[in-house]
Amino acid sequence: MRYLLCALAVLTLTACASPPSESESAATSPPRSSPGPGPGPGSTSGSGPTSTPSPSPTSTSTSGSGSDQDRTIGFRLKRLDQLIETTFDRLLGNAGVNRREWQTLNVIRRGPTDEAQLTDALRPFWEGNGEKVSDVIDSLSARGWIHRDVDGRYTLTATGRDAHAAAATEVGGLRDLVSAGVSAAEFTQMMDVLQRMTVNLENAGSTSGN
């Protein structure tokens, strides 16, 4: 669930796929609005008739996947979380990297970084998984994507920069996939509501612990 909230906050998973200070510009804004062919059927502009408003979410059919369980916030958040995770991994796979390699490349891309700095930067995402930064370093070194200097710091090679750019392009498409049909205003409202819900439960937890 932590990954879902982080991914929604930046809507591209790049910030979630890398340490918090790493942000791809395409991922930090609400969905881009693209000009359409003109007012749609629901437009109230001009002298044409006003269309009938779309049914509210509460009027959704309860048959099939529209059951009461499907409409609970917990179900929807978990389902979205799952889809973001799998889609993110698929997009990275298109570029020939896995998530840990992507995260590591992101950190090194900022500047020369030694293994201790890498471990510290990636700890929030790798804790509890039994994974080792050294294993990823070995993999990236074997592919010729990173170079270790005499001071023990790693930098991206030209091939590594190309690999990172290719992965960034793939991952950048996640925002468009997730936000299709979602306006900038709707996105902003959704983020505000999720934030308030999160704060509500955090406050409730801290109160009960006293």
JSON list of C-alpha atoms in Angstrom, two decimals:
[
{"chain": "A", "resi": 1, "resn": "MET", "atom": "CA", "xyz": [0.00, 0.00, 0.00]},
{"chain": "A", "resi": 2, "resn": "ARG", "atom": "CA", "xyz": [2.92, 2.34, 0.66]},
{"chain": "A", "resi": 3, "resn": "TYR", "atom": "CA", "xyz": [3.97, 1.89, -2.95]},
{"chain": "A", "resi": 4, "resn": "LEU", "atom": "CA", "xyz": [0.48, 2.77, -4.18]},
{"chain": "A", "resi": 5, "resn": "LEU", "atom": "CA", "xyz": [0.31, 6.06, -2.28]},
{"chain": "A", "resi": 6, "resn": "CYS", "atom": "CA", "xyz": [3.80, 7.00, -3.38]},
{"chain": "A", "resi": 7, "resn": "ALA", "atom": "CA", "xyz": [3.07, 6.05, -6.97]},
{"chain": "A", "resi": 8, "resn": "LEU", "atom": "CA", "xyz": [-0.12, 8.07, -7.01]},
{"chain": "A", "resi": 9, "resn": "ALA", "atom": "CA", "xyz": [1.68, 11.03, -5.49]},
{"chain": "A", "resi": 10, "resn": "VAL", "atom": "CA", "xyz": [3.97, 11.18, -8.49]},
{"chain": "A", "resi": 11, "resn": "LEU", "atom": "CA", "xyz": [1.96, 9.06, -10.93]},
{"chain": "A", "resi": 12, "resn": "THR", "atom": "CA", "xyz": [4.85, 7.40, -12.72]},
{"chain": "A", "resi": 13, "resn": "LEU", "atom": "CA", "xyz": [6.44, 5.33, -10.03]},
{"chain": "A", "resi": 14, "resn": "THR", "atom": "CA", "xyz": [9.74, 6.89, -10.80]},
{"chain": "A", "resi": 15, "resn": "ALA", "atom": "CA", "xyz": [9.90, 8.51, -7.41]},
{"chain": "A", "resi": 16, "resn": "CYS", "atom": "CA", "xyz": [8.79, 5.25, -5.89]},
{"chain": "A", "resi": 17, "resn": "ALA", "atom": "CA", "xyz": [11.14, 3.34, -8.08]},
{"chain": "A", "resi": 18, "resn": "SER", "atom": "CA", "xyz": [13.96, 5.47, -6.83]},
{"chain": "A", "resi": 19, "resn": "PRO", "atom": "CA", "xyz": [14.81, 7.32, -3.60]},
{"chain": "A", "resi": 20, "resn": "PRO", "atom": "CA", "xyz": [12.46, 10.18, -2.65]},
{"chain": "A", "resi": 21, "resn": "SER", "atom": "CA", "xyz": [14.73, 12.93, -3.94]},
{"chain": "A", "resi": 22, "resn": "GLU", "atom": "CA", "xyz": [14.73, 11.38, -7.41]},
{"chain": "A", "resi": 23, "resn": "SER", "atom": "CA", "xyz": [11.87, 12.81, -9.43]},
{"chain": "A", "resi": 24, "resn": "GLU", "atom": "CA", "xyz": [11.23, 12.67, -13.12]},
{"chain": "A", "resi": 25, "resn": "SER", "atom": "CA", "xyz": [9.52, 15.86, -14.27]},
{"chain": "A", "resi": 26, "resn": "ALA", "atom": "CA", "xyz": [6.88, 13.95, -16.17]},
{"chain": "A", "resi": 27, "resn": "ALA", "atom": "CA", "xyz": [5.82, 12.20, -12.99]},
{"chain": "A", "resi": 28, "resn": "THR", "atom": "CA", "xyz": [5.32, 15.08, -10.62]},
{"chain": "A", "resi": 29, "resn": "SER", "atom": "CA", "xyz": [2.32, 16.77, -12.21]},
{"chain": "A", "resi": 30, "resn": "PRO", "atom": "CA", "xyz": [-1.36, 15.91, -12.64]},
{"chain": "A", "resi": 31, "resn": "PRO", "atom": "CA", "xyz": [-2.42, 14.30, -15.92]},
{"chain": "A", "resi": 32, "resn": "ARG", "atom": "CA", "xyz": [-1.78, 16.41, -18.98]},
{"chain": "A", "resi": 33, "resn": "SER", "atom": "CA", "xyz": [-4.86, 17.67, -20.72]},
{"chain": "A", "resi": 34, "resn": "SER", "atom": "CA", "xyz": [-4.90, 17.30, -24.47]},
{"chain": "A", "resi": 35, "resn": "PRO", "atom": "CA", "xyz": [-7.12, 19.33, -26.77]},
{"chain": "A", "resi": 36, "resn": "GLY", "atom": "CA", "xyz": [-10.00, 17.34, -28.11]},
{"chain": "A", "resi": 37, "resn": "PRO", "atom": "CA", "xyz": [-12.02, 17.79, -31.29]},
{"chain": "A", "resi": 38, "resn": "GLY", "atom": "CA", "xyz": [-14.46, 20.08, -29.53]},
{"chain": "A", "resi": 39, "resn": "PRO", "atom": "CA", "xyz": [-17.16, 20.00, -26.87]},
{"chain": "A", "resi": 40, "resn": "GLY", "atom": "CA", "xyz": [-18.35, 16.49, -26.20]},
{"chain": "A", "resi": 41, "resn": "PRO", "atom": "CA", "xyz": [-21.92, 15.28, -25.86]},
{"chain": "A", "resi": 42, "resn": "GLY", "atom": "CA", "xyz": [-21.99, 16.46, -22.25]},
{"chain": "A", "resi": 43, "resn": "SER", "atom": "CA", "xyz": [-20.93, 20.04, -23.00]},
{"chain": "A", "resi": 44, "resn": "THR", "atom": "CA", "xyz": [-23.29, 22.81, -21.90]},
{"chain": "A", "resi": 45, "resn": "SER", "atom": "CA", "xyz": [-21.71, 25.47, -24.09]},
{"chain": "A", "resi": 46, "resn": "GLY", "atom": "CA", "xyz": [-23.56, 26.95, -27.02]},
{"chain": "A", "resi": 47, "resn": "SER", "atom": "CA", "xyz": [-27.24, 26.62, -27.66]},
{"chain": "A", "resi": 48, "resn": "GLY", "atom": "CA", "xyz": [-27.38, 22.83, -27.94]},
{"chain": "A", "resi": 49, "resn": "PRO", "atom": "CA", "xyz": [-29.36, 20.70, -25.51]},
{"chain": "A", "resi": 50, "resn": "THR", "atom": "CA", "xyz": [-27.76, 19.72, -22.24]},
{"chain": "A", "resi": 51, "resn": "SER", "atom": "CA", "xyz": [-27.06, 16.01, -21.96]},
{"chain": "A", "resi": 52, "resn": "THR", "atom": "CA", "xyz": [-28.30, 13.91, -19.11]},
{"chain": "A", "resi": 53, "resn": "PRO", "atom": "CA", "xyz": [-25.72, 13.76, -16.29]},
{"chain": "A", "resi": 54, "resn": "SER", "atom": "CA", "xyz": [-23.83, 10.51, -15.92]},
{"chain": "A", "resi": 55, "resn": "PRO", "atom": "CA", "xyz": [-24.97, 8.22, -13.12]},
{"chain": "A", "resi": 56, "resn": "SER", "atom": "CA", "xyz": [-23.20, 8.71, -9.83]},
{"chain": "A", "resi": 57, "resn": "PRO", "atom": "CA", "xyz": [-20.90, 5.96, -8.51]},
{"chain": "A", "resi": 58, "resn": "THR", "atom": "CA", "xyz": [-23.61, 4.87, -6.10]},
{"chain": "A", "resi": 59, "resn": "SER", "atom": "CA", "xyz": [-25.88, 3.95, -8.97]},
{"chain": "A", "resi": 60, "resn": "THR", "atom": "CA", "xyz": [-23.42, 1.47, -10.47]},
{"chain": "A", "resi": 61, "resn": "SER", "atom": "CA", "xyz": [-24.87, -1.94, -11.17]},
{"chain": "A", "resi": 62, "resn": "THR", "atom": "CA", "xyz": [-24.28, -4.47, -8.43]},
{"chain": "A", "resi": 63, "resn": "SER", "atom": "CA", "xyz": [-23.99, -7.40, -10.81]},
{"chain": "A", "resi": 64, "resn": "GLY", "atom": "CA", "xyz": [-20.71, -9.17, -11.55]},
{"chain": "A", "resi": 65, "resn": "SER", "atom": "CA", "xyz": [-17.64, -7.21, -10.52]},
{"chain": "A", "resi": 66, "resn": "GLY", "atom": "CA", "xyz": [-19.79, -4.32, -9.35]},
{"chain": "A", "resi": 67, "resn": "SER", "atom": "CA", "xyz": [-20.57, -6.02, -6.06]},
{"chain": "A", "resi": 68, "resn": "ASP", "atom": "CA", "xyz": [-20.52, -4.15, -2.76]},
{"chain": "A", "resi": 69, "resn": "GLN", "atom": "CA", "xyz": [-17.14, -5.69, -1.96]},
{"chain": "A", "resi": 70, "resn": "ASP", "atom": "CA", "xyz": [-15.67, -4.41, -5.22]},
{"chain": "A", "resi": 71, "resn": "ARG", "atom": "CA", "xyz": [-16.74, -0.87, -4.38]},
{"chain": "A", "resi": 72, "resn": "THR", "atom": "CA", "xyz": [-15.06, -0.71, -0.97]},
{"chain": "A", "resi": 73, "resn": "ILE", "atom": "CA", "xyz": [-12.09, 1.62, -0.80]},
{"chain": "A", "resi": 74, "resn": "GLY", "atom": "CA", "xyz": [-9.85, -1.15, 0.52]},
{"chain": "A", "resi": 75, "resn": "PHE", "atom": "CA", "xyz": [-10.58, -3.38, -2.44]},
{"chain": "A", "resi": 76, "resn": "ARG", "atom": "CA", "xyz": [-10.03, -0.61, -4.97]},
{"chain": "A", "resi": 77, "resn": "LEU", "atom": "CA", "xyz": [-6.79, 0.59, -3.41]},
{"chain": "A", "resi": 78, "resn": "LYS", "atom": "CA", "xyz": [-5.37, -2.92, -3.21]},
{"chain": "A", "resi": 79, "resn": "ARG", "atom": "CA", "xyz": [-6.36, -3.66, -6.78]},
{"chain": "A", "resi": 80, "resn": "LEU", "atom": "CA", "xyz": [-4.83, -0.42, -8.05]},
{"chain": "A", "resi": 81, "resn": "ASP", "atom": "CA", "xyz": [-1.70, -1.08, -6.02]},
{"chain": "A", "resi": 82, "resn": "GLN", "atom": "CA", "xyz": [-1.38, -4.51, -7.62]},
{"chain": "A", "resi": 83, "resn": "LEU", "atom": "CA", "xyz": [-1.88, -3.15, -11.14]},
{"chain": "A", "resi": 84, "resn": "ILE", "atom": "CA", "xyz": [0.63, -0.33, -10.63]},
{"chain": "A", "resi": 85, "resn": "GLU", "atom": "CA", "xyz": [3.21, -2.82, -9.39]},
{"chain": "A", "resi": 86, "resn": "THR", "atom": "CA", "xyz": [2.76, -5.28, -12.27]},
{"chain": "A", "resi": 87, "resn": "THR", "atom": "CA", "xyz": [2.55, -2.58, -14.94]},
{"chain": "A", "resi": 88, "resn": "PHE", "atom": "CA", "xyz": [5.66, -0.87, -13.59]},
{"chain": "A", "resi": 89, "resn": "ASP", "atom": "CA", "xyz": [7.63, -4.10, -13.68]},
{"chain": "A", "resi": 90, "resn": "ARG", "atom": "CA", "xyz": [6.39, -4.83, -17.20]},
{"chain": "A", "resi": 91, "resn": "LEU", "atom": "CA", "xyz": [7.48, -1.41, -18.45]},
{"chain": "A", "resi": 92, "resn": "LEU", "atom": "CA", "xyz": [10.91, -1.83, -16.91]},
{"chain": "A", "resi": 93, "resn": "GLY", "atom": "CA", "xyz": [11.13, -5.27, -18.49]},
{"chain": "A", "resi": 94, "resn": "ASN", "atom": "CA", "xyz": [10.56, -3.67, -21.88]},
{"chain": "A", "resi": 95, "resn": "ALA", "atom": "CA", "xyz": [13.79, -1.74, -21.29]},
{"chain": "A", "resi": 96, "resn": "GLY", "atom": "CA", "xyz": [15.67, -4.84, -20.11]},
{"chain": "A", "resi": 97, "resn": "VAL", "atom": "CA", "xyz": [16.03, -3.87, -16.44]},
{"chain": "A", "resi": 98, "resn": "ASN", "atom": "CA", "xyz": [14.42, -4.93, -13.20]},
{"chain": "A", "resi": 99, "resn": "ARG", "atom": "CA", "xyz": [13.24, -2.66, -10.42]},
{"chain": "A", "resi": 100, "resn": "ARG", "atom": "CA", "xyz": [16.37, -2.92, -8.27]},
{"chain": "A", "resi": 101, "resn": "GLU", "atom": "CA", "xyz": [18.62, -2.13, -11.23]},
{"chain": "A", "resi": 102, "resn": "TRP", "atom": "CA", "xyz": [16.43, 0.87, -12.08]},
{"chain": "A", "resi": 103, "resn": "GLN", "atom": "CA", "xyz": [16.60, 2.17, -8.53]},
{"chain": "A", "resi": 104, "resn": "THR", "atom": "CA", "xyz": [20.36, 1.78, -8.41]},
{"chain": "A", "resi": 105, "resn": "LEU", "atom": "CA", "xyz": [20.88, 3.46, -11.78]},
{"chain": "A", "resi": 106, "resn": "ASN", "atom": "CA", "xyz": [18.74, 6.36, -10.58]},
{"chain": "A", "resi": 107, "resn": "VAL", "atom": "CA", "xyz": [20.93, 6.95, -7.55]},
{"chain": "A", "resi": 108, "resn": "ILE", "atom": "CA", "xyz": [24.21, 6.70, -9.45]},
{"chain": "A", "resi": 109, "resn": "ARG", "atom": "CA", "xyz": [22.89, 8.99, -12.17]},
{"chain": "A", "resi": 110, "resn": "ARG", "atom": "CA", "xyz": [22.99, 11.93, -9.73]},
{"chain": "A", "resi": 111, "resn": "GLY", "atom": "CA", "xyz": [26.74, 11.68, -9.33]},
{"chain": "A", "resi": 112, "resn": "PRO", "atom": "CA", "xyz": [29.60, 9.46, -8.16]},
{"chain": "A", "resi": 113, "resn": "THR", "atom": "CA", "xyz": [28.29, 7.19, -5.37]},
{"chain": "A", "resi": 114, "resn": "ASP", "atom": "CA", "xyz": [30.01, 4.58, -3.26]},
{"chain": "A", "resi": 115, "resn": "GLU", "atom": "CA", "xyz": [28.40, 1.37, -2.03]},
{"chain": "A", "resi": 116, "resn": "ALA", "atom": "CA", "xyz": [27.67, 2.74, 1.46]},
{"chain": "A", "resi": 117, "resn": "GLN", "atom": "CA", "xyz": [25.83, 5.72, -0.02]},
{"chain": "A", "resi": 118, "resn": "LEU", "atom": "CA", "xyz": [23.88, 3.43, -2.32]},
{"chain": "A", "resi": 119, "resn": "THR", "atom": "CA", "xyz": [22.88, 1.21, 0.58]},
{"chain": "A", "resi": 120, "resn": "ASP", "atom": "CA", "xyz": [21.71, 4.19, 2.60]},
{"chain": "A", "resi": 121, "resn": "ALA", "atom": "CA", "xyz": [19.73, 5.70, -0.29]},
{"chain": "A", "resi": 122, "resn": "LEU", "atom": "CA", "xyz": [18.02, 2.43, -1.19]},
{"chain": "A", "resi": 123, "resn": "ARG", "atom": "CA", "xyz": [17.37, 1.14, 2.34]},
{"chain": "A", "resi": 124, "resn": "PRO", "atom": "CA", "xyz": [13.75, 2.43, 2.51]},
{"chain": "A", "resi": 125, "resn": "PHE", "atom": "CA", "xyz": [12.87, 0.30, -0.52]},
{"chain": "A", "resi": 126, "resn": "TRP", "atom": "CA", "xyz": [14.95, -2.79, 0.15]},
{"chain": "A", "resi": 127, "resn": "GLU", "atom": "CA", "xyz": [14.58, -3.26, 3.91]},
{"chain": "A", "resi": 128, "resn": "GLY", "atom": "CA", "xyz": [13.16, -6.60, 4.89]},
{"chain": "A", "resi": 129, "resn": "ASN", "atom": "CA", "xyz": [13.61, -8.14, 1.45]},
{"chain": "A", "resi": 130, "resn": "GLY", "atom": "CA", "xyz": [16.99, -9.73, 2.11]},
{"chain": "A", "resi": 131, "resn": "GLU", "atom": "CA", "xyz": [18.45, -8.11, -1.00]},
{"chain": "A", "resi": 132, "resn": "LYS", "atom": "CA", "xyz": [22.01, -6.85, -1.29]},
{"chain": "A", "resi": 133, "resn": "VAL", "atom": "CA", "xyz": [23.15, -3.75, -3.14]},
{"chain": "A", "resi": 134, "resn": "SER", "atom": "CA", "xyz": [26.40, -5.56, -3.91]},
{"chain": "A", "resi": 135, "resn": "ASP", "atom": "CA", "xyz": [24.52, -8.12, -6.01]},
{"chain": "A", "resi": 136, "resn": "VAL", "atom": "CA", "xyz": [22.95, -5.39, -8.14]},
{"chain": "A", "resi": 137, "resn": "ILE", "atom": "CA", "xyz": [26.29, -3.60, -8.46]},
{"chain": "A", "resi": 138, "resn": "ASP", "atom": "CA", "xyz": [27.85, -6.82, -9.73]},
{"chain": "A", "resi": 139, "resn": "SER", "atom": "CA", "xyz": [25.04, -7.23, -12.28]},
{"chain": "A", "resi": 140, "resn": "LEU", "atom": "CA", "xyz": [25.28, -3.66, -13.56]},
{"chain": "A", "resi": 141, "resn": "SER", "atom": "CA", "xyz": [29.09, -3.83, -13.69]},
{"chain": "A", "resi": 142, "resn": "ALA", "atom": "CA", "xyz": [28.94, -7.06, -15.69]},
{"chain": "A", "resi": 143, "resn": "ARG", "atom": "CA", "xyz": [26.66, -5.37, -18.20]},
{"chain": "A", "resi": 144, "resn": "GLY", "atom": "CA", "xyz": [29.08, -2.47, -18.54]},
{"chain": "A", "resi": 145, "resn": "TRP", "atom": "CA", "xyz": [26.55, 0.08, -17.25]},
{"chain": "A", "resi": 146, "resn": "ILE", "atom": "CA", "xyz": [28.53, 1.37, -14.26]},
{"chain": "A", "resi": 147, "resn": "HIS", "atom": "CA", "xyz": [32.20, 2.01, -13.57]},
{"chain": "A", "resi": 148, "resn": "ARG", "atom": "CA", "xyz": [34.04, 2.00, -10.23]},
{"chain": "A", "resi": 149, "resn": "ASP", "atom": "CA", "xyz": [36.75, 4.63, -9.86]},
{"chain": "A", "resi": 150, "resn": "VAL", "atom": "CA", "xyz": [39.89, 4.48, -7.73]},
{"chain": "A", "resi": 151, "resn": "ASP", "atom": "CA", "xyz": [38.01, 5.98, -4.78]},
{"chain": "A", "resi": 152, "resn": "GLY", "atom": "CA", "xyz": [35.41, 3.22, -4.85]},
{"chain": "A", "resi": 153, "resn": "ARG", "atom": "CA", "xyz": [32.67, 5.42, -6.28]},
{"chain": "A", "resi": 154, "resn": "TYR", "atom": "CA", "xyz": [30.37, 4.33, -9.07]},
{"chain": "A", "resi": 155, "resn": "THR", "atom": "CA", "xyz": [29.35, 6.34, -12.12]},
{"chain": "A", "resi": 156, "resn": "LEU", "atom": "CA", "xyz": [27.26, 5.53, -15.17]},
{"chain": "A", "resi": 157, "resn": "THR", "atom": "CA", "xyz": [29.05, 4.62, -18.35]},
{"chain": "A", "resi": 158, "resn": "ALA", "atom": "CA", "xyz": [27.77, 5.87, -21.72]},
{"chain": "A", "resi": 159, "resn": "THR", "atom": "CA", "xyz": [25.96, 2.54, -22.13]},
{"chain": "A", "resi": 160, "resn": "GLY", "atom": "CA", "xyz": [24.54, 2.89, -18.63]},
{"chain": "A", "resi": 161, "resn": "ARG", "atom": "CA", "xyz": [23.20, 6.35, -19.39]},
{"chain": "A", "resi": 162, "resn": "ASP", "atom": "CA", "xyz": [21.51, 5.01, -22.51]},
{"chain": "A", "resi": 163, "resn": "ALA", "atom": "CA", "xyz": [19.99, 2.14, -20.53]},
{"chain": "A", "resi": 164, "resn": "HIS", "atom": "CA", "xyz": [18.70, 4.52, -17.88]},
{"chain": "A", "resi": 165, "resn": "ALA", "atom": "CA", "xyz": [17.20, 6.84, -20.51]},
{"chain": "A", "resi": 166, "resn": "ALA", "atom": "CA", "xyz": [15.44, 3.93, -22.21]},
{"chain": "A", "resi": 167, "resn": "ALA", "atom": "CA", "xyz": [13.98, 2.74, -18.92]},
{"chain": "A", "resi": 168, "resn": "ALA", "atom": "CA", "xyz": [12.90, 6.28, -17.99]},
{"chain": "A", "resi": 169, "resn": "THR", "atom": "CA", "xyz": [11.03, 6.58, -21.27]},
{"chain": "A", "resi": 170, "resn": "GLU", "atom": "CA", "xyz": [9.18, 3.32, -20.64]},
{"chain": "A", "resi": 171, "resn": "VAL", "atom": "CA", "xyz": [8.30, 4.16, -17.05]},
{"chain": "A", "resi": 172, "resn": "GLY", "atom": "CA", "xyz": [7.23, 7.66, -18.03]},
{"chain": "A", "resi": 173, "resn": "GLY", "atom": "CA", "xyz": [4.35, 6.09, -19.92]},
{"chain": "A", "resi": 174, "resn": "LEU", "atom": "CA", "xyz": [2.81, 4.85, -16.67]},
{"chain": "A", "resi": 175, "resn": "ARG", "atom": "CA", "xyz": [1.36, 8.25, -15.87]},
{"chain": "A", "resi": 176, "resn": "ASP", "atom": "CA", "xyz": [-0.50, 8.34, -19.15]},
{"chain": "A", "resi": 177, "resn": "LEU", "atom": "CA", "xyz": [-1.76, 4.79, -18.67]},
{"chain": "A", "resi": 178, "resn": "VAL", "atom": "CA", "xyz": [-3.04, 5.45, -15.15]},
{"chain": "A", "resi": 179, "resn": "SER", "atom": "CA", "xyz": [-4.52, 8.88, -15.86]},
{"chain": "A", "resi": 180, "resn": "ALA", "atom": "CA", "xyz": [-6.34, 8.11, -19.10]},
{"chain": "A", "resi": 181, "resn": "GLY", "atom": "CA", "xyz": [-9.77, 9.75, -18.84]},
{"chain": "A", "resi": 182, "resn": "VAL", "atom": "CA", "xyz": [-8.85, 11.52, -15.57]},
{"chain": "A", "resi": 183, "resn": "SER", "atom": "CA", "xyz": [-8.77, 15.31, -15.68]},
{"chain": "A", "resi": 184, "resn": "ALA", "atom": "CA", "xyz": [-6.18, 17.38, -13.83]},
{"chain": "A", "resi": 185, "resn": "ALA", "atom": "CA", "xyz": [-8.91, 18.64, -11.49]},
{"chain": "A", "resi": 186, "resn": "GLU", "atom": "CA", "xyz": [-10.08, 15.11, -10.72]},
{"chain": "A", "resi": 187, "resn": "PHE", "atom": "CA", "xyz": [-6.53, 13.99, -10.07]},
{"chain": "A", "resi": 188, "resn": "THR", "atom": "CA", "xyz": [-5.88, 16.89, -7.70]},
{"chain": "A", "resi": 189, "resn": "GLN", "atom": "CA", "xyz": [-9.12, 16.21, -5.83]},
{"chain": "A", "resi": 190, "resn": "MET", "atom": "CA", "xyz": [-8.30, 12.51, -5.55]},
{"chain": "A", "resi": 191, "resn": "MET", "atom": "CA", "xyz": [-4.87, 13.23, -4.10]},
{"chain": "A", "resi": 192, "resn": "ASP", "atom": "CA", "xyz": [-6.37, 15.67, -1.60]},
{"chain": "A", "resi": 193, "resn": "VAL", "atom": "CA", "xyz": [-8.95, 13.12, -0.44]},
{"chain": "A", "resi": 194, "resn": "LEU", "atom": "CA", "xyz": [-6.38, 10.34, -0.12]},
{"chain": "A", "resi": 195, "resn": "GLN", "atom": "CA", "xyz": [-4.07, 12.60, 1.86]},
{"chain": "A", "resi": 196, "resn": "ARG", "atom": "CA", "xyz": [-6.85, 13.57, 4.26]},
{"chain": "A", "resi": 197, "resn": "MET", "atom": "CA", "xyz": [-7.85, 9.93, 4.73]},
{"chain": "A", "resi": 198, "resn": "THR", "atom": "CA", "xyz": [-4.25, 9.02, 5.45]},
{"chain": "A", "resi": 199, "resn": "VAL", "atom": "CA", "xyz": [-3.88, 11.81, 8.00]},
{"chain": "A", "resi": 200, "resn": "ASN", "atom": "CA", "xyz": [-7.18, 10.80, 9.65]},
{"chain": "A", "resi": 201, "resn": "LEU", "atom": "CA", "xyz": [-5.97, 7.25, 10.25]},
{"chain": "A", "resi": 202, "resn": "GLU", "atom": "CA", "xyz": [-2.47, 8.34, 11.28]},
{"chain": "A", "resi": 203, "resn": "ASN", "atom": "CA", "xyz": [-3.98, 10.70, 13.85]},
{"chain": "A", "resi": 204, "resn": "ALA", "atom": "CA", "xyz": [-6.34, 8.00, 15.06]},
{"chain": "A", "resi": 205, "resn": "GLY", "atom": "CA", "xyz": [-3.42, 5.63, 15.50]},
{"chain": "A", "resi": 206, "resn": "SER", "atom": "CA", "xyz": [-1.32, 8.11, 17.42]},
{"chain": "A", "resi": 207, "resn": "THR", "atom": "CA", "xyz": [-4.26, 8.98, 19.67]},
{"chain": "A", "resi": 208, "resn": "SER", "atom": "CA", "xyz": [-5.01, 5.35, 20.50]},
{"chain": "A", "resi": 209, "resn": "GLY", "atom": "CA", "xyz": [-1.36, 4.76, 21.32]},
{"chain": "A", "resi": 210, "resn": "ASN", "atom": "CA", "xyz": [-1.35, 7.40, 24.06]}
]
